Amino acid sequence: MPNIIFTLTIVFGLVLVNEIWWRSRKVHNEFNRKFVHITVGSFVATWPFFLTWHQIQLLSIAFLVVVGISKYFNLFKAIHSVQRPTWGEIFFALAVGLVTLITKDQWIYTAAVLQMSLADGVAAIVGVQFGNSNRYLVYKQAKSIAGTLAFFAASFAILVAYNHYGSSPVSFAQISFISIIASGLENLGVLGLDNLLVPLVVAFMLANH
């Protein structure tokens, strides 16, 4: 129980700090959203090291309910400030629990969730900063070459780190292949669906290589 209370306190604190930051109007909306995406998601990636798989599943359900209520009533405006239609927050909460059904390996879970939080967050920030001149459309949603390359690089780095710490390392070719697949899913996952597809597919590929 203390671990659950600690976890909820950290997540709520990060979301609250981001909301206050957003209301100050000092940063771009996309940076606010990705601040939560990266910080909360990276924290979630550490959960198997101090929570049970059952606790993670319960927290996923709880977050799904809270995010749904927040989206409906627009409670945390920073998180929902994106201008395009998206269900990314809902898919994010779903992925947290569903990855536990694919693997019970702590490092695979961590690598898969970091693909959703860190790689995707870095891609969005790089895309905003450097993607204006190299944009393209996927199902009418703007992507950029800069953002896609940033996703691939971050995805690759995460998998290299997994190889160092994980109990079931993969080859260089497999790291490259998984990073390419994850980058493709990030491009094709419209309406925020990449938040679900990327971690699930990466977890499956690492667990079954």
GROMACS .gro file of C-alpha atoms in nm:
model
  209
    1MET     CA    1   0.000   0.000   0.000
    2PRO     CA    2   0.277   0.255   0.074
    3ASN     CA    3   0.413   0.195  -0.277
    4ILE     CA    4   0.073   0.269  -0.430
    5ILE     CA    5   0.040   0.593  -0.231
    6PHE     CA    6   0.393   0.694  -0.332
    7THR     CA    7   0.316   0.620  -0.698
    8LEU     CA    8  -0.008   0.818  -0.702
    9THR     CA    9   0.157   1.111  -0.524
   10ILE     CA   10   0.438   1.130  -0.781
   11VAL     CA   11   0.201   1.109  -1.079
   12PHE     CA   12  -0.042   1.366  -0.939
   13GLY     CA   13   0.247   1.596  -0.850
   14LEU     CA   14   0.388   1.583  -1.203
   15VAL     CA   15   0.047   1.649  -1.359
   16LEU     CA   16  -0.020   1.938  -1.117
   17VAL     CA   17   0.318   2.101  -1.181
   18ASN     CA   18   0.256   2.075  -1.555
   19GLU     CA   19  -0.091   2.229  -1.521
   20ILE     CA   20   0.050   2.527  -1.329
   21TRP     CA   21   0.327   2.561  -1.588
   22TRP     CA   22   0.071   2.554  -1.873
   23ARG     CA   23  -0.143   2.821  -1.708
   24SER     CA   24   0.161   3.050  -1.689
   25ARG     CA   25   0.156   3.054  -2.073
   26LYS     CA   26   0.535   3.055  -2.086
   27VAL     CA   27   0.578   2.754  -2.311
   28HIS     CA   28   0.433   2.596  -2.626
   29ASN     CA   29   0.132   2.368  -2.563
   30GLU     CA   30   0.313   2.074  -2.722
   31PHE     CA   31   0.599   2.108  -2.475
   32ASN     CA   32   0.351   2.100  -2.185
   33ARG     CA   33   0.183   1.787  -2.314
   34LYS     CA   34   0.511   1.611  -2.381
   35PHE     CA   35   0.650   1.712  -2.040
   36VAL     CA   36   0.377   1.499  -1.880
   37HIS     CA   37   0.411   1.235  -2.150
   38ILE     CA   38   0.784   1.197  -2.092
   39THR     CA   39   0.802   1.238  -1.714
   40VAL     CA   40   0.496   1.034  -1.617
   41GLY     CA   41   0.563   0.773  -1.885
   42SER     CA   42   0.926   0.732  -1.781
   43PHE     CA   43   0.815   0.697  -1.419
   44VAL     CA   44   0.561   0.434  -1.524
   45ALA     CA   45   0.844   0.245  -1.695
   46THR     CA   46   1.007   0.191  -1.353
   47TRP     CA   47   0.694   0.047  -1.188
   48PRO     CA   48   0.783  -0.325  -1.220
   49PHE     CA   49   1.081  -0.264  -0.992
   50PHE     CA   50   0.868  -0.166  -0.691
   51LEU     CA   51   0.508  -0.264  -0.777
   52THR     CA   52   0.353  -0.603  -0.847
   53TRP     CA   53   0.209  -0.679  -1.190
   54HIS     CA   54  -0.139  -0.687  -1.034
   55GLN     CA   55  -0.087  -0.341  -0.884
   56ILE     CA   56   0.023  -0.205  -1.222
   57GLN     CA   57  -0.291  -0.346  -1.383
   58LEU     CA   58  -0.511  -0.188  -1.117
   59LEU     CA   59  -0.335   0.148  -1.157
   60SER     CA   60  -0.385   0.125  -1.533
   61ILE     CA   61  -0.760   0.085  -1.481
   62ALA     CA   62  -0.764   0.371  -1.229
   63PHE     CA   63  -0.574   0.599  -1.468
   64LEU     CA   64  -0.807   0.503  -1.750
   65VAL     CA   65  -1.105   0.617  -1.543
   66VAL     CA   66  -0.935   0.938  -1.424
   67VAL     CA   67  -0.812   1.032  -1.773
   68GLY     CA   68  -1.158   0.962  -1.917
   69ILE     CA   69  -1.322   1.189  -1.657
   70SER     CA   70  -1.056   1.458  -1.708
   71LYS     CA   71  -1.101   1.447  -2.085
   72TYR     CA   72  -1.479   1.464  -2.060
   73PHE     CA   73  -1.480   1.756  -1.816
   74ASN     CA   74  -1.153   1.910  -1.943
   75LEU     CA   75  -1.011   1.917  -1.590
   76PHE     CA   76  -0.641   1.916  -1.675
   77LYS     CA   77  -0.633   2.157  -1.965
   78ALA     CA   78  -0.260   2.122  -2.033
   79ILE     CA   79  -0.287   1.751  -2.107
   80HIS     CA   80  -0.585   1.800  -2.338
   81SER     CA   81  -0.461   2.119  -2.506
   82VAL     CA   82  -0.359   1.953  -2.833
   83GLN     CA   83  -0.542   2.104  -3.129
   84ARG     CA   84  -0.585   1.784  -3.332
   85PRO     CA   85  -0.833   1.505  -3.242
   86THR     CA   86  -0.658   1.247  -3.024
   87TRP     CA   87  -0.729   0.972  -2.775
   88GLY     CA   88  -0.363   0.939  -2.688
   89GLU     CA   89  -0.414   0.978  -2.312
   90ILE     CA   90  -0.671   0.697  -2.309
   91PHE     CA   91  -0.445   0.469  -2.513
   92PHE     CA   92  -0.153   0.560  -2.286
   93ALA     CA   93  -0.346   0.442  -1.978
   94LEU     CA   94  -0.455   0.124  -2.157
   95ALA     CA   95  -0.101   0.038  -2.266
   96VAL     CA   96   0.029   0.062  -1.909
   97GLY     CA   97  -0.181  -0.238  -1.811
   98LEU     CA   98  -0.191  -0.432  -2.138
   99VAL     CA   99   0.189  -0.459  -2.163
  100THR     CA  100   0.179  -0.664  -1.840
  101LEU     CA  101  -0.029  -0.925  -2.023
  102ILE     CA  102   0.244  -0.966  -2.285
  103THR     CA  103   0.548  -0.988  -2.059
  104LYS     CA  104   0.642  -1.038  -1.697
  105ASP     CA  105   1.001  -0.934  -1.763
  106GLN     CA  106   1.079  -0.606  -1.585
  107TRP     CA  107   1.329  -0.483  -1.843
  108ILE     CA  108   1.108  -0.565  -2.141
  109TYR     CA  109   0.824  -0.372  -1.978
  110THR     CA  110   1.056  -0.077  -1.914
  111ALA     CA  111   1.190  -0.073  -2.271
  112ALA     CA  112   0.839  -0.099  -2.420
  113VAL     CA  113   0.691   0.181  -2.209
  114LEU     CA  114   0.991   0.407  -2.272
  115GLN     CA  115   0.921   0.369  -2.644
  116MET     CA  116   0.579   0.518  -2.575
  117SER     CA  117   0.695   0.793  -2.341
  118LEU     CA  118   1.054   0.892  -2.409
  119ALA     CA  119   1.097   0.815  -2.782
  120ASP     CA  120   0.756   0.953  -2.877
  121GLY     CA  121   0.804   1.260  -2.657
  122VAL     CA  122   1.147   1.337  -2.801
  123ALA     CA  123   1.008   1.295  -3.154
  124ALA     CA  124   0.729   1.547  -3.087
  125ILE     CA  125   0.964   1.807  -2.939
  126VAL     CA  126   1.218   1.772  -3.221
  127GLY     CA  127   0.936   1.786  -3.475
  128VAL     CA  128   0.807   2.114  -3.330
  129GLN     CA  129   1.155   2.267  -3.324
  130PHE     CA  130   1.302   2.142  -3.650
  131GLY     CA  131   1.019   1.990  -3.853
  132ASN     CA  132   0.852   2.292  -4.013
  133SER     CA  133   1.043   2.258  -4.339
  134ASN     CA  134   1.016   1.880  -4.373
  135ARG     CA  135   0.657   1.802  -4.285
  136TYR     CA  136   0.438   1.541  -4.451
  137LEU     CA  137   0.086   1.414  -4.391
  138VAL     CA  138  -0.021   1.070  -4.271
  139TYR     CA  139  -0.401   1.030  -4.272
  140LYS     CA  140  -0.426   1.412  -4.266
  141GLN     CA  141  -0.208   1.439  -3.955
  142ALA     CA  142   0.120   1.629  -3.975
  143LYS     CA  143   0.446   1.439  -3.925
  144SER     CA  144   0.803   1.543  -3.996
  145ILE     CA  145   1.122   1.377  -4.113
  146ALA     CA  146   1.306   1.536  -3.820
  147GLY     CA  147   1.057   1.397  -3.569
  148THR     CA  148   1.061   1.049  -3.724
  149LEU     CA  149   1.442   1.036  -3.724
  150ALA     CA  150   1.443   1.151  -3.361
  151PHE     CA  151   1.198   0.874  -3.272
  152PHE     CA  152   1.415   0.614  -3.443
  153ALA     CA  153   1.731   0.738  -3.268
  154ALA     CA  154   1.563   0.739  -2.925
  155SER     CA  155   1.404   0.398  -2.989
  156PHE     CA  156   1.740   0.256  -3.092
  157ALA     CA  157   1.913   0.401  -2.783
  158ILE     CA  158   1.646   0.255  -2.551
  159LEU     CA  159   1.693  -0.090  -2.704
  160VAL     CA  160   2.073  -0.065  -2.675
  161ALA     CA  161   2.026   0.015  -2.305
  162TYR     CA  162   1.784  -0.280  -2.276
  163ASN     CA  163   2.052  -0.503  -2.428
  164HIS     CA  164   2.293  -0.394  -2.156
  165TYR     CA  165   2.059  -0.449  -1.861
  166GLY     CA  166   1.802  -0.704  -1.983
  167SER     CA  167   1.825  -1.078  -1.933
  168SER     CA  168   1.745  -1.164  -2.295
  169PRO     CA  169   1.954  -0.941  -2.527
  170VAL     CA  170   1.879  -0.900  -2.896
  171SER     CA  171   2.113  -0.862  -3.191
  172PHE     CA  172   2.208  -0.534  -3.359
  173ALA     CA  173   1.995  -0.632  -3.658
  174GLN     CA  174   1.696  -0.699  -3.431
  175ILE     CA  175   1.744  -0.365  -3.253
  176SER     CA  176   1.743  -0.190  -3.591
  177PHE     CA  177   1.437  -0.383  -3.712
  178ILE     CA  178   1.236  -0.320  -3.394
  179SER     CA  179   1.324   0.052  -3.407
  180ILE     CA  180   1.210   0.072  -3.770
  181ILE     CA  181   0.881  -0.102  -3.688
  182ALA     CA  182   0.824   0.124  -3.387
  183SER     CA  183   0.897   0.433  -3.598
  184GLY     CA  184   0.651   0.316  -3.862
  185LEU     CA  185   0.380   0.256  -3.602
  186GLU     CA  186   0.444   0.600  -3.453
  187ASN     CA  187   0.376   0.745  -3.798
  188LEU     CA  188   0.069   0.536  -3.874
  189GLY     CA  189  -0.089   0.547  -3.528
  190VAL     CA  190  -0.330   0.834  -3.585
  191LEU     CA  191  -0.560   0.976  -3.316
  192GLY     CA  192  -0.298   0.879  -3.056
  193LEU     CA  193  -0.322   0.507  -3.136
  194ASP     CA  194   0.059   0.491  -3.147
  195ASN     CA  195   0.055   0.524  -2.765
  196LEU     CA  196  -0.102   0.179  -2.760
  197LEU     CA  197   0.048   0.009  -3.065
  198VAL     CA  198   0.415   0.098  -3.010
  199PRO     CA  199   0.460  -0.041  -2.656
  200LEU     CA  200   0.250  -0.351  -2.723
  201VAL     CA  201   0.434  -0.442  -3.043
  202VAL     CA  202   0.779  -0.370  -2.897
  203ALA     CA  203   0.700  -0.577  -2.585
  204PHE     CA  204   0.577  -0.863  -2.803
  205MET     CA  205   0.883  -0.854  -3.028
  206LEU     CA  206   1.126  -0.845  -2.735
  207ALA     CA  207   0.943  -1.123  -2.551
  208ASN     CA  208   0.932  -1.348  -2.858
  209HIS     CA  209   1.259  -1.281  -3.042
   0.00000   0.00000   0.00000
